[in-house]
Amino acid sequence: AQSVAQPEDQVNVAEGNPLTVKCTYSVSGNPYLFWYVQYPNRGLQFLLKYITGDNLVKGSYGFEAEFNKSQTSFHLKKPSALVSDSALYFCAVREAGFQKLVFGTGTRLLVSP
Amino acid sequence: EPEVTQTPSHQVTQMGQEVILRCVPISNHLYFYWYRQILGQKVEFLVSFYNNEISEKSEIFDDQFSVERPDGSNFTLKIRSTKLEDSAMYFCASTPGGAYQPQHFGDGTRLSIL
C-alpha cells in the first residue's frame, strides 16, 4: 500500500533564509510525487511534480523539490523564504496503475519577518 | 486560469438526512475525484470517476455514498443518511487524464452534521 510521511508538523524559518519541508514515501511500483499548498479556507493548490527524469524539479513560486530514489524522499525546498509562503504543505504520491493520491499529514510552514 | 468550483461552501445538516455536494470540474478534464479531510487529519481519497463510472474507490466509500455526473458540467457526491462522523471538508478534484497529470482541487465544502 502507498504511504507518505511528513515527519515535521511545523517548520519555522526566517524570511530570506532557505527552507526545506521533508517528505518520504512508500510504494510498490513507480511513484508519481506531488507537492500541494493549502492556504486558510482554500483548497489544495498544485506546486510541482516528479514523474521521471531529472531528480530536481522546479515548480511555482520559486519552489523546487529533490527526488531521491535510494532514500525514497521528495523534499520541498526554496532558496529564500517569503512571509507569504506561510501555509500548510502536503506531499502526495500516486502509484502507477492507481487513480488515488495518498497524502501526508501536512507540514505547517511559518516564515517570520 | 480555469478552476474547480464547489457549492455550497458550508452545509449544515441534521444526522440521518441526505446531503448532495456539488462540483463543477474544469471543462476539458476527464477524471473526477472526491476527497475528504476530517478536521486535524490528513486528506483521504474517496472515489474517482471516469467515463461515467467509478474507476476506483476507498474503503470509506461505502453504500451510503454515491457519485453522479448528471449533465456535462456537474459532478455530485451524495451521502444518503449522514452520520456525525461524516463531518469534514470535502474536496472535489479533476484532471485531464494520465497518471502524471496533477489533480486540480476546488476550495471544498465544509459539511457539518448536527
GROMACS .gro file of N, CA and C in nm, chain A residues 2 4 32 34 36 38 41-46 49 51 88 90 94-106, chain B residues 3 31 33 35 37 41-45 48 55-56 59 89 91 95 98-108 110:
model
  174
    2GLN      N    1   0.037   0.228  -0.066
    2GLN     CA    2   0.114   0.352  -0.073
    2GLN      C    3   0.104   0.427   0.059
    4VAL      N    4   0.276   0.805   0.272
    4VAL     CA    5   0.360   0.924   0.271
    4VAL      C    6   0.381   0.968   0.415
   32TYR      N    7   0.465   0.857  -0.863
   32TYR     CA    8   0.447   0.992  -0.915
   32TYR      C    9   0.427   1.078  -0.790
   34PHE      N   10   0.399   1.454  -0.578
   34PHE     CA   11   0.341   1.588  -0.591
   34PHE      C   12   0.356   1.665  -0.460
   36TYR      N   13   0.157   1.997  -0.277
   36TYR     CA   14   0.046   2.090  -0.279
   36TYR      C   15   0.059   2.186  -0.161
   38GLN      N   16  -0.178   2.459   0.087
   38GLN     CA   17  -0.314   2.496   0.125
   38GLN      C   18  -0.310   2.621   0.210
   41ASN      N   19  -0.881   2.832   0.445
   41ASN     CA   20  -1.012   2.832   0.380
   41ASN      C   21  -1.004   2.817   0.228
   42ARG      N   22  -0.898   2.758   0.180
   42ARG     CA   23  -0.884   2.733   0.037
   42ARG      C   24  -0.855   2.586   0.012
   43GLY      N   25  -0.867   2.546  -0.113
   43GLY     CA   26  -0.836   2.408  -0.150
   43GLY      C   27  -0.686   2.388  -0.165
   44LEU      N   28  -0.652   2.270  -0.211
   44LEU     CA   29  -0.512   2.234  -0.232
   44LEU      C   30  -0.466   2.288  -0.366
   45GLN      N   31  -0.355   2.358  -0.364
   45GLN     CA   32  -0.304   2.421  -0.486
   45GLN      C   33  -0.176   2.348  -0.527
   46PHE      N   34  -0.173   2.302  -0.651
   46PHE     CA   35  -0.059   2.227  -0.702
   46PHE      C   36   0.065   2.314  -0.711
   49LYS      N   37   0.562   1.859  -0.943
   49LYS     CA   38   0.551   1.714  -0.951
   49LYS      C   39   0.682   1.653  -0.999
   51ILE      N   40   0.775   1.305  -1.210
   51ILE     CA   41   0.726   1.187  -1.279
   51ILE      C   42   0.845   1.099  -1.319
   88LEU      N   43   0.008   2.560   0.477
   88LEU     CA   44   0.015   2.417   0.505
   88LEU      C   45   0.057   2.346   0.377
   90PHE      N   46   0.143   1.990   0.169
   90PHE     CA   47   0.115   1.847   0.163
   90PHE      C   48   0.196   1.781   0.053
   94ARG      N   49   0.125   0.910  -0.600
   94ARG     CA   50   0.031   0.833  -0.680
   94ARG      C   51   0.110   0.720  -0.743
   95GLU      N   52   0.067   0.599  -0.722
   95GLU     CA   53   0.139   0.484  -0.776
   95GLU      C   54   0.084   0.453  -0.913
   96ALA      N   55   0.173   0.418  -1.005
   96ALA     CA   56   0.132   0.383  -1.140
   96ALA      C   57   0.026   0.273  -1.134
   97GLY      N   58  -0.083   0.293  -1.209
   97GLY     CA   59  -0.191   0.196  -1.210
   97GLY      C   60  -0.304   0.229  -1.115
   98PHE      N   61  -0.284   0.329  -1.030
   98PHE     CA   62  -0.387   0.371  -0.937
   98PHE      C   63  -0.429   0.513  -0.966
   99GLN      N   64  -0.554   0.545  -0.935
   99GLN     CA   65  -0.607   0.679  -0.955
   99GLN      C   66  -0.581   0.770  -0.836
  100LYS      N   67  -0.584   0.714  -0.716
  100LYS     CA   68  -0.588   0.797  -0.597
  100LYS      C   69  -0.453   0.860  -0.566
  101LEU      N   70  -0.461   0.980  -0.507
  101LEU     CA   71  -0.347   1.043  -0.443
  101LEU      C   72  -0.350   1.004  -0.296
  102VAL      N   73  -0.234   0.968  -0.243
  102VAL     CA   74  -0.220   0.941  -0.100
  102VAL      C   75  -0.140   1.056  -0.041
  103PHE      N   76  -0.196   1.121   0.058
  103PHE     CA   77  -0.135   1.242   0.114
  103PHE      C   78  -0.063   1.213   0.245
  104GLY      N   79   0.037   1.295   0.273
  104GLY     CA   80   0.095   1.300   0.406
  104GLY      C   81   0.005   1.382   0.497
  105THR      N   82   0.047   1.393   0.621
  105THR     CA   83  -0.034   1.463   0.722
  105THR      C   84  -0.021   1.613   0.714
  106GLY      N   85   0.072   1.662   0.632
  106GLY     CA   86   0.087   1.805   0.616
  106GLY      C   87   0.191   1.863   0.711
  116GLU      N   88  -1.080   2.695  -1.295
  116GLU     CA   89  -1.081   2.644  -1.159
  116GLU      C   90  -1.192   2.540  -1.143
  144TYR      N   91  -1.123   1.312  -1.572
  144TYR     CA   92  -1.123   1.233  -1.450
  144TYR      C   93  -1.165   1.322  -1.334
  146TYR      N   94  -1.271   1.342  -0.900
  146TYR     CA   95  -1.239   1.279  -0.772
  146TYR      C   96  -1.312   1.350  -0.659
  148TYR      N   97  -1.236   1.381  -0.233
  148TYR     CA   98  -1.153   1.356  -0.116
  148TYR      C   99  -1.222   1.419   0.004
  150GLN      N  100  -1.138   1.566   0.424
  150GLN     CA  101  -1.039   1.598   0.527
  150GLN      C  102  -1.114   1.624   0.656
  154GLN      N  103  -0.696   1.607   1.047
  154GLN     CA  104  -0.644   1.482   0.993
  154GLN      C  105  -0.601   1.500   0.848
  155LYS      N  106  -0.549   1.394   0.790
  155LYS     CA  107  -0.496   1.404   0.654
  155LYS      C  108  -0.609   1.400   0.551
  156VAL      N  109  -0.577   1.444   0.433
  156VAL     CA  110  -0.669   1.437   0.320
  156VAL      C  111  -0.680   1.292   0.275
  157GLU      N  112  -0.805   1.241   0.263
  157GLU     CA  113  -0.827   1.100   0.229
  157GLU      C  114  -0.905   1.088   0.099
  158PHE      N  115  -0.862   0.996   0.016
  158PHE     CA  116  -0.930   0.967  -0.110
  158PHE      C  117  -1.062   0.896  -0.084
  161SER      N  118  -1.283   0.791  -0.745
  161SER     CA  119  -1.251   0.851  -0.873
  161SER      C  120  -1.355   0.806  -0.976
  168SER      N  121  -1.407   0.450  -1.119
  168SER     CA  122  -1.288   0.378  -1.160
  168SER      C  123  -1.207   0.326  -1.042
  169GLU      N  124  -1.224   0.388  -0.927
  169GLU     CA  125  -1.155   0.343  -0.806
  169GLU      C  126  -1.227   0.402  -0.686
  172GLU      N  127  -1.210   0.232   0.101
  172GLU     CA  128  -1.296   0.159   0.197
  172GLU      C  129  -1.398   0.253   0.261
  202MET      N  130  -1.431   1.840   0.568
  202MET     CA  131  -1.421   1.921   0.447
  202MET      C  132  -1.413   1.824   0.330
  204PHE      N  133  -1.344   1.777  -0.069
  204PHE     CA  134  -1.280   1.840  -0.184
  204PHE      C  135  -1.310   1.761  -0.311
  208THR      N  136  -0.876   1.617  -1.339
  208THR     CA  137  -0.752   1.613  -1.414
  208THR      C  138  -0.784   1.578  -1.559
  211GLY      N  139  -0.429   1.077  -1.741
  211GLY     CA  140  -0.291   1.035  -1.729
  211GLY      C  141  -0.243   1.049  -1.586
  212ALA      N  142  -0.172   0.946  -1.540
  212ALA     CA  143  -0.129   0.943  -1.400
  212ALA      C  144  -0.031   1.055  -1.368
  213TYR      N  145   0.036   1.110  -1.470
  213TYR     CA  146   0.136   1.212  -1.444
  213TYR      C  147   0.077   1.352  -1.435
  214GLN      N  148  -0.053   1.365  -1.465
  214GLN     CA  149  -0.116   1.497  -1.459
  214GLN      C  150  -0.155   1.529  -1.315
  215PRO      N  151  -0.129   1.651  -1.268
  215PRO     CA  152  -0.171   1.685  -1.132
  215PRO      C  153  -0.322   1.698  -1.124
  216GLN      N  154  -0.375   1.665  -1.009
  216GLN     CA  155  -0.517   1.684  -0.983
  216GLN      C  156  -0.538   1.828  -0.934
  217HIS      N  157  -0.640   1.894  -0.989
  217HIS     CA  158  -0.671   2.032  -0.952
  217HIS      C  159  -0.791   2.031  -0.859
  218PHE      N  160  -0.775   2.097  -0.745
  218PHE     CA  161  -0.874   2.089  -0.639
  218PHE      C  162  -0.959   2.216  -0.630
  219GLY      N  163  -1.086   2.195  -0.591
  219GLY     CA  164  -1.170   2.307  -0.554
  219GLY      C  165  -1.141   2.352  -0.411
  220ASP      N  166  -1.213   2.457  -0.368
  220ASP     CA  167  -1.191   2.512  -0.234
  220ASP      C  168  -1.263   2.433  -0.125
  221GLY      N  169  -1.345   2.336  -0.164
  221GLY     CA  170  -1.406   2.248  -0.066
  221GLY      C  171  -1.541   2.292  -0.017
  223ARG      N  172  -1.746   2.256   0.344
  223ARG     CA  173  -1.740   2.212   0.484
  223ARG      C  174  -1.876   2.156   0.521
   0.00000   0.00000   0.00000
